[in-house]
PDB file of C-alpha atoms in Angstrom:
ATOM      1  CA  MET A  16     -38.983 -43.824  16.860  1.00  0.00           C
ATOM      2  CA  ALA A  17     -41.120 -40.844  15.807  1.00  0.00           C
ATOM      3  CA  ALA A  18     -39.791 -38.872  18.760  1.00  0.00           C
ATOM      4  CA  LEU A  19     -36.157 -39.320  17.656  1.00  0.00           C
ATOM      5  CA  PRO A  20     -36.291 -36.829  14.729  1.00  0.00           C
ATOM      6  CA  ARG A  21     -37.963 -34.285  16.993  1.00  0.00           C
ATOM      7  CA  LEU A  22     -35.255 -34.757  19.599  1.00  0.00           C
ATOM      8  CA  LEU A  23     -32.503 -34.330  17.005  1.00  0.00           C
ATOM      9  CA  CYS A  24     -34.165 -31.197  15.640  1.00  0.00           C
ATOM     10  CA  ALA A  25     -34.501 -29.687  19.105  1.00  0.00           C
ATOM     11  CA  SER A  26     -30.881 -30.518  19.868  1.00  0.00           C
ATOM     12  CA  SER A  27     -29.753 -28.803  16.664  1.00  0.00           C
ATOM     13  CA  VAL A  28     -31.671 -25.660  17.558  1.00  0.00           C
ATOM     14  CA  VAL A  29     -30.143 -25.608  21.037  1.00  0.00           C
ATOM     15  CA  LEU A  30     -26.644 -26.029  19.591  1.00  0.00           C
ATOM     16  CA  VAL A  31     -27.162 -23.162  17.132  1.00  0.00           C
ATOM     17  CA  VAL A  32     -28.443 -20.846  19.875  1.00  0.00           C
ATOM     18  CA  TRP A  33     -25.620 -21.874  22.184  1.00  0.00           C
ATOM     19  CA  ALA A  34     -23.056 -21.220  19.464  1.00  0.00           C
ATOM     20  CA  GLY A  35     -24.564 -17.790  18.909  1.00  0.00           C
ATOM     21  CA  PHE A  36     -24.148 -16.932  22.589  1.00  0.00           C
ATOM     22  CA  CYS A  37     -20.611 -18.297  22.719  1.00  0.00           C
ATOM     23  CA  SER A  38     -19.434 -16.441  19.624  1.00  0.00           C
ATOM     24  CA  ALA A  39     -18.112 -12.946  20.006  1.00  0.00           C
ATOM     25  CA  VAL A  40     -20.297 -10.112  18.787  1.00  0.00           C
ATOM     26  CA  CYS A  41     -17.878  -8.820  16.173  1.00  0.00           C
ATOM     27  CA  VAL A  42     -18.083  -7.785  12.536  1.00  0.00           C
ATOM     28  CA  GLU A  43     -15.010  -7.589  10.335  1.00  0.00           C
ATOM     29  CA  VAL A  44     -15.216  -4.330   8.358  1.00  0.00           C
ATOM     30  CA  PRO A  45     -12.727  -3.567   5.571  1.00  0.00           C
ATOM     31  CA  SER A  46     -10.584  -0.467   5.982  1.00  0.00           C
ATOM     32  CA  GLU A  47     -10.802   2.518   3.659  1.00  0.00           C
ATOM     33  CA  THR A  48      -8.140   2.552   0.967  1.00  0.00           C
ATOM     34  CA  GLU A  49      -7.856   6.267   0.116  1.00  0.00           C
ATOM     35  CA  ALA A  50      -6.704   9.153   2.268  1.00  0.00           C
ATOM     36  CA  VAL A  51      -6.338  12.893   1.666  1.00  0.00           C
ATOM     37  CA  GLN A  52      -3.003  14.551   2.275  1.00  0.00           C
ATOM     38  CA  GLY A  53      -2.813  16.334   5.637  1.00  0.00           C
ATOM     39  CA  THR A  54      -5.712  14.423   7.253  1.00  0.00           C
ATOM     40  CA  HIS A  55      -5.779  11.560   9.767  1.00  0.00           C
ATOM     41  CA  MET A  56      -6.281   8.059   8.369  1.00  0.00           C
ATOM     42  CA  LYS A  57      -7.482   5.127  10.481  1.00  0.00           C
ATOM     43  CA  LEU A  58      -6.135   1.774   9.299  1.00  0.00           C
ATOM     44  CA  LEU A  59      -8.881  -0.582  10.355  1.00  0.00           C
ATOM     45  CA  CYS A  60      -7.848  -4.054  11.491  1.00  0.00           C
ATOM     46  CA  ILE A  61     -10.434  -6.240  13.247  1.00  0.00           C
ATOM     47  CA  SER A  62      -9.838  -9.837  14.281  1.00  0.00           C
ATOM     48  CA  CYS A  63     -12.886 -11.486  15.843  1.00  0.00           C
ATOM     49  CA  MET A  64     -12.316 -14.025  18.591  1.00  0.00           C
ATOM     50  CA  LYS A  65     -14.377 -17.199  18.168  1.00  0.00           C
ATOM     51  CA  ARG A  66     -15.087 -17.628  21.886  1.00  0.00           C
ATOM     52  CA  GLU A  67     -15.087 -14.464  23.919  1.00  0.00           C
ATOM     53  CA  GLU A  68     -15.154 -16.293  27.251  1.00  0.00           C
ATOM     54  CA  VAL A  69     -11.668 -17.730  26.581  1.00  0.00           C
ATOM     55  CA  THR A  70      -8.813 -15.430  27.572  1.00  0.00           C
ATOM     56  CA  ALA A  71      -5.901 -15.035  25.199  1.00  0.00           C
ATOM     57  CA  THR A  72      -2.613 -13.211  24.923  1.00  0.00           C
ATOM     58  CA  THR A  73      -2.599 -11.052  21.794  1.00  0.00           C
ATOM     59  CA  VAL A  74       0.386  -9.669  19.919  1.00  0.00           C
ATOM     60  CA  VAL A  75      -0.171  -7.147  17.107  1.00  0.00           C
ATOM     61  CA  GLU A  76       2.429  -6.175  14.540  1.00  0.00           C
ATOM     62  CA  TRP A  77       2.029  -3.477  11.897  1.00  0.00           C
ATOM     63  CA  PHE A  78       4.254  -3.312   8.805  1.00  0.00           C
ATOM     64  CA  TYR A  79       4.557  -0.826   5.951  1.00  0.00           C
ATOM     65  CA  ARG A  80       5.768  -1.602   2.424  1.00  0.00           C
ATOM     66  CA  PRO A  81       6.376   1.233  -0.034  1.00  0.00           C
ATOM     67  CA  GLU A  82       5.833   0.734  -3.747  1.00  0.00           C
ATOM     68  CA  GLY A  83       8.537  -1.696  -4.902  1.00  0.00           C
ATOM     69  CA  GLY A  84      10.068  -1.899  -1.422  1.00  0.00           C
ATOM     70  CA  LYS A  85      10.176  -4.329   1.490  1.00  0.00           C
ATOM     71  CA  ASP A  86       8.097  -4.647   4.655  1.00  0.00           C
ATOM     72  CA  GLU A  87       9.368  -2.550   7.548  1.00  0.00           C
ATOM     73  CA  PRO A  88       7.940  -2.679  11.101  1.00  0.00           C
ATOM     74  CA  ILE A  89       6.214   0.525  12.161  1.00  0.00           C
ATOM     75  CA  TYR A  90       4.141  -0.411  15.229  1.00  0.00           C
ATOM     76  CA  GLU A  91       3.795  -3.224  17.739  1.00  0.00           C
ATOM     77  CA  TYR A  92       1.506  -4.091  20.625  1.00  0.00           C
ATOM     78  CA  ARG A  93       2.828  -6.648  23.087  1.00  0.00           C
ATOM     79  CA  LYS A  94       1.125  -5.818  26.393  1.00  0.00           C
ATOM     80  CA  THR A  95       2.446  -2.296  25.797  1.00  0.00           C
ATOM     81  CA  ASN A  96       2.518  -0.042  22.736  1.00  0.00           C
ATOM     82  CA  HIS A  97       5.755   0.379  20.836  1.00  0.00           C
ATOM     83  CA  GLU A  98       6.367   2.644  17.832  1.00  0.00           C
ATOM     84  CA  PHE A  99       9.407   1.904  15.688  1.00  0.00           C
ATOM     85  CA  PRO A 100      11.594   4.841  14.621  1.00  0.00           C
ATOM     86  CA  GLY A 101      11.291   5.814  10.989  1.00  0.00           C
ATOM     87  CA  ARG A 102       9.098   7.814   8.635  1.00  0.00           C
ATOM     88  CA  PHE A 103       6.058   7.392  10.916  1.00  0.00           C
ATOM     89  CA  SER A 104       7.746   8.507  14.156  1.00  0.00           C
ATOM     90  CA  GLY A 105       5.276  10.510  16.258  1.00  0.00           C
ATOM     91  CA  ARG A 106       2.491  10.033  13.698  1.00  0.00           C
ATOM     92  CA  LEU A 107       0.970   6.705  14.795  1.00  0.00           C
ATOM     93  CA  GLN A 108      -1.851   6.420  17.295  1.00  0.00           C
ATOM     94  CA  TRP A 109      -3.242   3.207  18.816  1.00  0.00           C
ATOM     95  CA  ASN A 110      -7.010   2.766  18.374  1.00  0.00           C
ATOM     96  CA  GLY A 111      -7.401  -0.797  19.607  1.00  0.00           C
ATOM     97  CA  SER A 112     -10.227  -1.939  21.864  1.00  0.00           C
ATOM     98  CA  LYS A 113      -9.887  -3.412  25.351  1.00  0.00           C
ATOM     99  CA  ASP A 114     -10.947  -6.880  24.212  1.00  0.00           C
ATOM    100  CA  MET A 115      -8.253  -6.760  21.497  1.00  0.00           C
ATOM    101  CA  GLN A 116     -10.685  -7.544  18.699  1.00  0.00           C
ATOM    102  CA  ASP A 117     -10.130  -4.122  17.160  1.00  0.00           C
ATOM    103  CA  VAL A 118      -6.371  -3.579  16.769  1.00  0.00           C
ATOM    104  CA  SER A 119      -6.488  -0.545  14.476  1.00  0.00           C
ATOM    105  CA  ILE A 120      -4.019   2.324  14.333  1.00  0.00           C
ATOM    106  CA  THR A 121      -4.321   5.871  12.979  1.00  0.00           C
ATOM    107  CA  VAL A 122      -1.739   7.637  10.837  1.00  0.00           C
ATOM    108  CA  LEU A 123      -1.686  11.345  11.702  1.00  0.00           C
ATOM    109  CA  ASN A 124      -1.126  13.992   9.022  1.00  0.00           C
ATOM    110  CA  VAL A 125      -0.704  11.570   6.151  1.00  0.00           C
ATOM    111  CA  THR A 126       1.597  12.542   3.287  1.00  0.00           C
ATOM    112  CA  LEU A 127       1.852  11.442  -0.322  1.00  0.00           C
ATOM    113  CA  ASN A 128       4.813   9.280   0.672  1.00  0.00           C
ATOM    114  CA  ASP A 129       2.557   7.235   2.987  1.00  0.00           C
ATOM    115  CA  SER A 130       0.981   5.443   0.031  1.00  0.00           C
ATOM    116  CA  GLY A 131       1.733   1.744   0.024  1.00  0.00           C
ATOM    117  CA  ILE A 132       0.723  -1.577   1.582  1.00  0.00           C
ATOM    118  CA  TYR A 133       0.092  -1.865   5.314  1.00  0.00           C
ATOM    119  CA  THR A 134       0.058  -5.288   6.944  1.00  0.00           C
ATOM    120  CA  CYS A 135      -1.603  -6.086  10.265  1.00  0.00           C
ATOM    121  CA  ASN A 136      -0.461  -9.355  11.842  1.00  0.00           C
ATOM    122  CA  ILE A 137      -2.367 -10.730  14.842  1.00  0.00           C
ATOM    123  CA  THR A 138      -1.100 -13.608  16.975  1.00  0.00           C
ATOM    124  CA  ARG A 139      -3.319 -15.051  19.707  1.00  0.00           C
ATOM    125  CA  GLU A 140      -2.297 -17.620  22.313  1.00  0.00           C
ATOM    126  CA  PHE A 141      -5.432 -19.017  23.946  1.00  0.00           C
ATOM    127  CA  GLU A 142      -5.197 -20.075  27.570  1.00  0.00           C
ATOM    128  CA  PHE A 143      -6.892 -23.432  27.992  1.00  0.00           C
ATOM    129  CA  GLU A 144      -6.320 -25.717  30.980  1.00  0.00           C
ATOM    130  CA  ILE A 145      -4.790 -28.540  28.929  1.00  0.00           C
ATOM    131  CA  HIS A 146      -3.069 -26.781  26.052  1.00  0.00           C
ATOM    132  CA  ARG A 147      -2.362 -23.284  24.706  1.00  0.00           C
ATOM    133  CA  PRO A 148      -3.149 -23.205  20.976  1.00  0.00           C
ATOM    134  CA  LEU A 149      -1.655 -20.454  18.845  1.00  0.00           C
ATOM    135  CA  PHE A 150      -3.601 -18.757  16.025  1.00  0.00           C
ATOM    136  CA  THR A 151      -2.369 -16.139  13.576  1.00  0.00           C
ATOM    137  CA  SER A 152      -4.165 -13.918  11.064  1.00  0.00           C
ATOM    138  CA  SER A 153      -3.158 -11.132   8.721  1.00  0.00           C
ATOM    139  CA  ARG A 154      -4.823  -8.152   7.021  1.00  0.00           C
ATOM    140  CA  LEU A 155      -3.535  -6.188   4.029  1.00  0.00           C
ATOM    141  CA  ILE A 156      -4.505  -2.569   3.378  1.00  0.00           C
ATOM    142  CA  HIS A 157      -3.560  -0.942   0.054  1.00  0.00           C
ATOM    143  CA  LEU A 158      -3.541   2.763   0.871  1.00  0.00           C
ATOM    144  CA  THR A 159      -3.429   5.564  -1.690  1.00  0.00           C
ATOM    145  CA  VAL A 160      -2.875   9.163  -0.571  1.00  0.00           C
ATOM    146  CA  VAL A 161      -4.217  11.925  -2.840  1.00  0.00           C
ATOM    147  CA  GLU A 162      -3.739  15.687  -2.730  1.00  0.00           C
ATOM    148  CA  GLU A 163      -7.444  16.580  -2.786  1.00  0.00           C
ATOM    149  CA  ALA A 164     -10.570  14.647  -1.994  1.00  0.00           C
ATOM    150  CA  GLY A 165     -12.291  13.371  -5.093  1.00  0.00           C
ATOM    151  CA  GLU A 166     -16.049  13.437  -5.424  1.00  0.00           C
ATOM    152  CA  ASP A 167     -17.547  10.199  -4.282  1.00  0.00           C
ATOM    153  CA  PHE A 168     -19.317   8.248  -7.031  1.00  0.00           C
ATOM    154  CA  THR A 169     -22.204   7.441  -4.704  1.00  0.00           C
ATOM    155  CA  SER A 170     -22.746  11.110  -3.873  1.00  0.00           C
ATOM    156  CA  VAL A 171     -22.689  11.993  -7.579  1.00  0.00           C
ATOM    157  CA  ILE A 172     -25.368   9.392  -8.297  1.00  0.00           C
ATOM    158  CA  SER A 173     -27.408  10.680  -5.341  1.00  0.00           C
ATOM    159  CA  GLU A 174     -27.235  14.260  -6.630  1.00  0.00           C
ATOM    160  CA  ILE A 175     -28.266  13.171 -10.152  1.00  0.00           C
ATOM    161  CA  MET A 176     -31.218  11.218  -8.770  1.00  0.00           C
ATOM    162  CA  MET A 177     -32.224  14.209  -6.637  1.00  0.00           C
ATOM    163  CA  TYR A 178     -32.245  16.524  -9.666  1.00  0.00           C
ATOM    164  CA  ILE A 179     -34.221  13.979 -11.709  1.00  0.00           C
ATOM    165  CA  LEU A 180     -36.746  13.723  -8.882  1.00  0.00           C
ATOM    166  CA  LEU A 181     -37.056  17.511  -8.667  1.00  0.00           C
ATOM    167  CA  VAL A 182     -37.638  17.774 -12.425  1.00  0.00           C
ATOM    168  CA  PHE A 183     -40.231  14.992 -12.284  1.00  0.00           C
ATOM    169  CA  LEU A 184     -42.067  16.625  -9.377  1.00  0.00           C
ATOM    170  CA  THR A 185     -42.014  20.000 -11.148  1.00  0.00           C
ATOM    171  CA  LEU A 186     -43.462  18.512 -14.344  1.00  0.00           C
ATOM    172  CA  TRP A 187     -46.090  16.600 -12.366  1.00  0.00           C
ATOM    173  CA  LEU A 188     -47.083  19.804 -10.553  1.00  0.00           C
ATOM    174  CA  LEU A 189     -47.393  21.703 -13.858  1.00  0.00           C
ATOM    175  CA  ILE A 190     -49.520  18.947 -15.363  1.00  0.00           C
ATOM    176  CA  GLU A 191     -51.784  18.951 -12.302  1.00  0.00           C
ATOM    177  CA  MET A 192     -52.131  22.744 -12.475  1.00  0.00           C
ATOM    178  CA  VAL A 193     -53.029  22.649 -16.199  1.00  0.00           C
ATOM    179  CA  TYR A 194     -55.521  19.827 -15.611  1.00  0.00           C
ATOM    180  CA  CYS A 195     -57.194  21.644 -12.732  1.00  0.00           C
ATOM    181  CA  TYR A 196     -57.294  24.910 -14.708  1.00  0.00           C
ATOM    182  CA  ARG A 197     -58.936  23.199 -17.701  1.00  0.00           C
ATOM    183  CA  LYS A 198     -61.396  21.423 -15.426  1.00  0.00           C
ATOM    184  CA  VAL A 199     -62.376  24.673 -13.700  1.00  0.00           C
ATOM    185  CA  SER A 200     -62.627  26.448 -17.063  1.00  0.00           C
ATOM    186  CA  LYS A 201     -64.950  23.767 -18.462  1.00  0.00           C
ATOM    187  CA  ALA A 202     -67.113  23.955 -15.348  1.00  0.00           C
ATOM    188  CA  GLU A 203     -67.376  27.738 -15.682  1.00  0.00           C
ATOM    189  CA  GLU A 204     -68.204  27.445 -19.400  1.00  0.00           C
ATOM    190  CA  ALA A 205     -70.901  24.864 -18.665  1.00  0.00           C
ATOM    191  CA  ALA A 206     -72.392  27.081 -15.953  1.00  0.00           C
ATOM    192  CA  GLN A 207     -72.361  30.080 -18.278  1.00  0.00           C
ATOM    193  CA  GLU A 208     -74.044  28.100 -21.064  1.00  0.00           C
ATOM    194  CA  ASN A 209     -76.750  26.908 -18.673  1.00  0.00           C
ATOM    195  CA  ALA A 210     -77.343  30.447 -17.511  1.00  0.00           C
ATOM    196  CA  THR A 211     -77.554  31.676 -21.112  1.00  0.00           C
ATOM    197  CA  ASP A 212     -79.983  28.910 -22.054  1.00  0.00           C
ATOM    198  CA  TYR A 213     -82.136  29.726 -19.039  1.00  0.00           C
ATOM    199  CA  LEU A 214     -82.274  33.407 -19.921  1.00  0.00           C
ATOM    200  CA  ALA A 215     -83.263  32.507 -23.481  1.00  0.00           C
ATOM    201  CA  ILE A 216     -86.363  30.624 -22.312  1.00  0.00           C
ATOM    202  CA  PRO A 217     -89.637  32.699 -22.577  1.00  0.00           C
ATOM    203  CA  SER A 218     -91.100  33.890 -19.312  1.00  0.00           C
ATOM    204  CA  GLU A 219     -94.212  31.671 -19.580  1.00  0.00           C
ATOM    205  CA  ASN A 220     -92.026  28.614 -20.002  1.00  0.00           C
ATOM    206  CA  LYS A 221     -89.953  29.634 -16.976  1.00  0.00           C
ATOM    207  CA  GLU A 222     -93.111  29.436 -14.867  1.00  0.00           C
ATOM    208  CA  ASN A 223     -93.769  25.935 -16.188  1.00  0.00           C
ATOM    209  CA  CYS A 224     -90.201  24.999 -15.230  1.00  0.00           C
ATOM    210  CA  ALA A 225     -90.938  25.716 -11.621  1.00  0.00           C
ATOM    211  CA  VAL A 226     -91.102  22.624  -9.492  1.00  0.00           C
ATOM    212  CA  PRO A 227     -94.636  22.051  -8.110  1.00  0.00           C
ATOM    213  CA  VAL A 228     -94.896  22.208  -4.346  1.00  0.00           C
ATOM    214  CA  GLU A 229     -96.656  19.294  -2.687  1.00  0.00           C
ATOM    215  CA  GLU A 230     -99.311  20.165  -0.132  1.00  0.00           C
TER     216      GLU A 230
END
């Protein structure tokens, strides 16, 4: 009976390791939500497959919704790329990966009118021997287009910390210089006082101060 818990524990470890190998190496990263007018903006859409060894047919649909408007199709991937005519004609570029886990697109030369909500719909039909299950997922990206790039808050904090560090190092260096100067000055004063005291001793006492030499 004592071996049963050990066997269960070992089995659990094997299952965890096996699950790690079977799972796709994929990390879902959120897309940026601010773009600068006139630049290229990548709308990141990642949908990780649970088992990479299982083949699947993937269909990707991209929609755009202006402020207060309705969703309108702008891009579609169904074995081939298809761009819908409209405000984004000639300005959309496919950036998806071969394994269809990254199904991102890039908007070229974004304008202020490109602000709005972008929706990425992914439909996967897995090809098993017995059945073909269908899974769907969706990603929303709230994009804001600005005229000029604003200063990043993180970079501002980094610059402030850098200046604080420089001031601290400068003060520390000044304190060290003053301390060393005072220490050297005291040593010179002590040496001068010793020399003055030695010169003030009578000559006969100087001879007595000599250290006797052992034969």
